[in-house]
Amino acid sequence: MLQGLELIISLIAVFIGATVMGTVSFGLALVVAPVLLIFLDPHSVVIIANLLIVILLAMVFIKVRKHLQISQLYGMLSGGLCAVPVGVFALKIANPSVLRILIGILILILGVSLLFKSEIALARSKKSGFFFGFLGSLSITSLSIGGPVAAAYVIAQKQSPNSMRASLSFFFLTTYTLGFILYFLTGLIDIKSVINTALLIPGLIAGFLVANLIVNKINADTFRYVAIGLILIGGSVLLLREILSL
């Protein structure tokens, strides 16, 4: 269980991650997971990060729900829901090293393409929603880091900042809900993870409040570059973590 200095450091990480995610609707795990991995085992980190994300996304979605364009998410949601059992199974028994490397490379390719405003035919096609939803959900449920994949697809659809926040928060809430049902049924959720999550909620709420103060001051271009920056960081974190573990 987190306590003392471990808890203080973790609260600071959650505060920063919640500020980021409260602004662009993804990115909390990119900040929180590397810190929690210093103190906790990988399975617990995935569960705690995902629990925190669900709580925060619920608050974000309530705020931006009127901007949701559900008709643009059918393919993405279908792919995401299909991937959840696979991701939970991978977290339960598989070594996800190869998956992390492949996803990390894909994230970097997508991020660089978006940064230079390259036309990504696959991402711009609404028919590709199933693919991006599947890959994003797979990495969410097995690694806790899947936001960059889903965000790459939503950015390519050229949605407004609030529509993007609504789309991502709704997609993640839907897939996480199914994910937690399967986490519970497979015995991946334990009481220590729930207690640690509860201890970190104050940092989560503080970060969300700060995000509310700054999100409306960000114009569309700034929002886009912040999101792309997080996509690139996400891919780099995945690859670097795997390289260092070799």
PDB file of C-alpha atoms in Angstrom, residues 117-227:
ATOM      1  CA  LYS A 117      -0.045  17.426 -41.220  1.00  0.00           C
ATOM      2  CA  SER A 118       0.533  14.481 -43.521  1.00  0.00           C
ATOM      3  CA  GLU A 119      -2.563  12.892 -44.965  1.00  0.00           C
ATOM      4  CA  ILE A 120      -3.068   9.564 -43.214  1.00  0.00           C
ATOM      5  CA  ALA A 121      -5.452   7.752 -45.512  1.00  0.00           C
ATOM      6  CA  LEU A 122      -6.115   4.969 -43.048  1.00  0.00           C
ATOM      7  CA  ALA A 123      -6.836   7.259 -40.082  1.00  0.00           C
ATOM      8  CA  ARG A 124      -8.919   9.722 -42.102  1.00  0.00           C
ATOM      9  CA  SER A 125     -11.227   6.993 -43.342  1.00  0.00           C
ATOM     10  CA  LYS A 126     -14.157   6.389 -40.995  1.00  0.00           C
ATOM     11  CA  LYS A 127     -13.988   2.731 -42.040  1.00  0.00           C
ATOM     12  CA  SER A 128     -10.669   2.506 -40.191  1.00  0.00           C
ATOM     13  CA  GLY A 129     -12.375   3.286 -36.891  1.00  0.00           C
ATOM     14  CA  PHE A 130     -12.647  -0.424 -36.054  1.00  0.00           C
ATOM     15  CA  PHE A 131      -8.870  -0.882 -36.473  1.00  0.00           C
ATOM     16  CA  PHE A 132      -7.911   2.121 -34.327  1.00  0.00           C
ATOM     17  CA  GLY A 133     -10.575   1.292 -31.740  1.00  0.00           C
ATOM     18  CA  PHE A 134      -9.352  -2.306 -31.512  1.00  0.00           C
ATOM     19  CA  LEU A 135      -5.683  -1.343 -31.195  1.00  0.00           C
ATOM     20  CA  GLY A 136      -6.376   1.464 -28.720  1.00  0.00           C
ATOM     21  CA  SER A 137      -8.588  -0.697 -26.507  1.00  0.00           C
ATOM     22  CA  LEU A 138      -6.125  -3.591 -26.659  1.00  0.00           C
ATOM     23  CA  SER A 139      -3.296  -1.406 -25.364  1.00  0.00           C
ATOM     24  CA  ILE A 140      -5.559   0.233 -22.758  1.00  0.00           C
ATOM     25  CA  THR A 141      -6.707  -2.987 -21.128  1.00  0.00           C
ATOM     26  CA  SER A 142      -3.338  -4.752 -21.273  1.00  0.00           C
ATOM     27  CA  LEU A 143      -0.898  -1.851 -20.782  1.00  0.00           C
ATOM     28  CA  SER A 144      -3.036   1.093 -19.508  1.00  0.00           C
ATOM     29  CA  ILE A 145      -1.546   3.237 -22.305  1.00  0.00           C
ATOM     30  CA  GLY A 146      -3.835   3.369 -25.327  1.00  0.00           C
ATOM     31  CA  GLY A 147      -4.954   6.976 -25.529  1.00  0.00           C
ATOM     32  CA  PRO A 148      -2.483   7.995 -28.237  1.00  0.00           C
ATOM     33  CA  VAL A 149      -3.818   5.396 -30.690  1.00  0.00           C
ATOM     34  CA  ALA A 150      -7.443   6.445 -30.239  1.00  0.00           C
ATOM     35  CA  ALA A 151      -6.498  10.125 -30.263  1.00  0.00           C
ATOM     36  CA  ALA A 152      -4.632   9.750 -33.559  1.00  0.00           C
ATOM     37  CA  TYR A 153      -7.850   8.568 -35.207  1.00  0.00           C
ATOM     38  CA  VAL A 154     -10.014  11.292 -33.657  1.00  0.00           C
ATOM     39  CA  ILE A 155      -7.534  14.043 -34.598  1.00  0.00           C
ATOM     40  CA  ALA A 156      -7.495  12.785 -38.191  1.00  0.00           C
ATOM     41  CA  GLN A 157     -11.291  13.227 -38.277  1.00  0.00           C
ATOM     42  CA  LYS A 158     -10.683  16.967 -37.666  1.00  0.00           C
ATOM     43  CA  GLN A 159     -13.137  17.272 -34.799  1.00  0.00           C
ATOM     44  CA  SER A 160     -13.294  20.404 -32.662  1.00  0.00           C
ATOM     45  CA  PRO A 161     -11.458  20.291 -29.300  1.00  0.00           C
ATOM     46  CA  ASN A 162     -14.657  19.751 -27.309  1.00  0.00           C
ATOM     47  CA  SER A 163     -15.918  17.130 -29.768  1.00  0.00           C
ATOM     48  CA  MET A 164     -12.587  15.352 -29.521  1.00  0.00           C
ATOM     49  CA  ARG A 165     -12.769  15.386 -25.720  1.00  0.00           C
ATOM     50  CA  ALA A 166     -16.326  14.047 -25.839  1.00  0.00           C
ATOM     51  CA  SER A 167     -15.455  11.327 -28.363  1.00  0.00           C
ATOM     52  CA  LEU A 168     -12.389  10.117 -26.491  1.00  0.00           C
ATOM     53  CA  SER A 169     -14.006  10.201 -23.044  1.00  0.00           C
ATOM     54  CA  PHE A 170     -17.070   8.294 -24.281  1.00  0.00           C
ATOM     55  CA  PHE A 171     -14.945   5.709 -26.115  1.00  0.00           C
ATOM     56  CA  PHE A 172     -12.707   5.118 -23.109  1.00  0.00           C
ATOM     57  CA  LEU A 173     -15.599   4.988 -20.628  1.00  0.00           C
ATOM     58  CA  THR A 174     -17.357   2.383 -22.741  1.00  0.00           C
ATOM     59  CA  THR A 175     -14.344   0.125 -23.182  1.00  0.00           C
ATOM     60  CA  TYR A 176     -13.131   0.567 -19.596  1.00  0.00           C
ATOM     61  CA  THR A 177     -16.547  -0.443 -18.245  1.00  0.00           C
ATOM     62  CA  LEU A 178     -16.372  -3.778 -20.039  1.00  0.00           C
ATOM     63  CA  GLY A 179     -12.713  -4.062 -19.103  1.00  0.00           C
ATOM     64  CA  PHE A 180     -13.404  -3.741 -15.388  1.00  0.00           C
ATOM     65  CA  ILE A 181     -16.156  -6.315 -15.534  1.00  0.00           C
ATOM     66  CA  LEU A 182     -13.624  -8.750 -17.008  1.00  0.00           C
ATOM     67  CA  TYR A 183     -10.860  -7.639 -14.599  1.00  0.00           C
ATOM     68  CA  PHE A 184     -13.209  -8.519 -11.733  1.00  0.00           C
ATOM     69  CA  LEU A 185     -14.291 -11.843 -13.203  1.00  0.00           C
ATOM     70  CA  THR A 186     -10.676 -12.898 -13.808  1.00  0.00           C
ATOM     71  CA  GLY A 187      -9.523 -11.898 -10.323  1.00  0.00           C
ATOM     72  CA  LEU A 188      -7.214  -9.077 -11.419  1.00  0.00           C
ATOM     73  CA  ILE A 189      -8.767  -6.498  -9.074  1.00  0.00           C
ATOM     74  CA  ASP A 190      -7.608  -6.795  -5.444  1.00  0.00           C
ATOM     75  CA  ILE A 191      -8.433  -4.771  -2.339  1.00  0.00           C
ATOM     76  CA  LYS A 192      -4.954  -3.165  -2.170  1.00  0.00           C
ATOM     77  CA  SER A 193      -5.370  -1.697  -5.654  1.00  0.00           C
ATOM     78  CA  VAL A 194      -8.776  -0.287  -4.702  1.00  0.00           C
ATOM     79  CA  ILE A 195      -7.360   1.268  -1.495  1.00  0.00           C
ATOM     80  CA  ASN A 196      -4.386   2.765  -3.350  1.00  0.00           C
ATOM     81  CA  THR A 197      -6.752   4.226  -5.936  1.00  0.00           C
ATOM     82  CA  ALA A 198      -8.847   5.811  -3.180  1.00  0.00           C
ATOM     83  CA  LEU A 199      -5.719   7.348  -1.637  1.00  0.00           C
ATOM     84  CA  LEU A 200      -4.850   8.990  -4.968  1.00  0.00           C
ATOM     85  CA  ILE A 201      -8.295  10.487  -5.687  1.00  0.00           C
ATOM     86  CA  PRO A 202      -7.483  13.876  -4.033  1.00  0.00           C
ATOM     87  CA  GLY A 203      -4.713  14.418  -6.599  1.00  0.00           C
ATOM     88  CA  LEU A 204      -7.113  13.408  -9.345  1.00  0.00           C
ATOM     89  CA  ILE A 205      -9.771  15.926  -8.304  1.00  0.00           C
ATOM     90  CA  ALA A 206      -7.213  18.726  -7.895  1.00  0.00           C
ATOM     91  CA  GLY A 207      -5.850  18.079 -11.397  1.00  0.00           C
ATOM     92  CA  PHE A 208      -9.345  18.051 -12.888  1.00  0.00           C
ATOM     93  CA  LEU A 209     -10.140  21.418 -11.292  1.00  0.00           C
ATOM     94  CA  VAL A 210      -6.939  22.946 -12.669  1.00  0.00           C
ATOM     95  CA  ALA A 211      -7.711  21.513 -16.129  1.00  0.00           C
ATOM     96  CA  ASN A 212     -11.118  23.214 -16.069  1.00  0.00           C
ATOM     97  CA  LEU A 213      -9.396  26.540 -15.517  1.00  0.00           C
ATOM     98  CA  ILE A 214      -7.127  26.234 -18.547  1.00  0.00           C
ATOM     99  CA  VAL A 215      -9.014  24.119 -21.096  1.00  0.00           C
ATOM    100  CA  ASN A 216     -11.227  26.914 -22.451  1.00  0.00           C
ATOM    101  CA  LYS A 217      -8.188  29.135 -22.950  1.00  0.00           C
ATOM    102  CA  ILE A 218      -6.588  26.722 -25.419  1.00  0.00           C
ATOM    103  CA  ASN A 219      -7.328  27.367 -29.107  1.00  0.00           C
ATOM    104  CA  ALA A 220      -7.755  24.597 -31.660  1.00  0.00           C
ATOM    105  CA  ASP A 221      -4.155  24.675 -32.958  1.00  0.00           C
ATOM    106  CA  THR A 222      -2.657  24.619 -29.458  1.00  0.00           C
ATOM    107  CA  PHE A 223      -4.987  21.787 -28.486  1.00  0.00           C
ATOM    108  CA  ARG A 224      -3.915  19.821 -31.567  1.00  0.00           C
ATOM    109  CA  TYR A 225      -0.196  20.216 -30.852  1.00  0.00           C
ATOM    110  CA  VAL A 226      -0.594  19.317 -27.165  1.00  0.00           C
ATOM    111  CA  ALA A 227      -2.445  16.161 -28.174  1.00  0.00           C
TER     112      ALA A 227
END
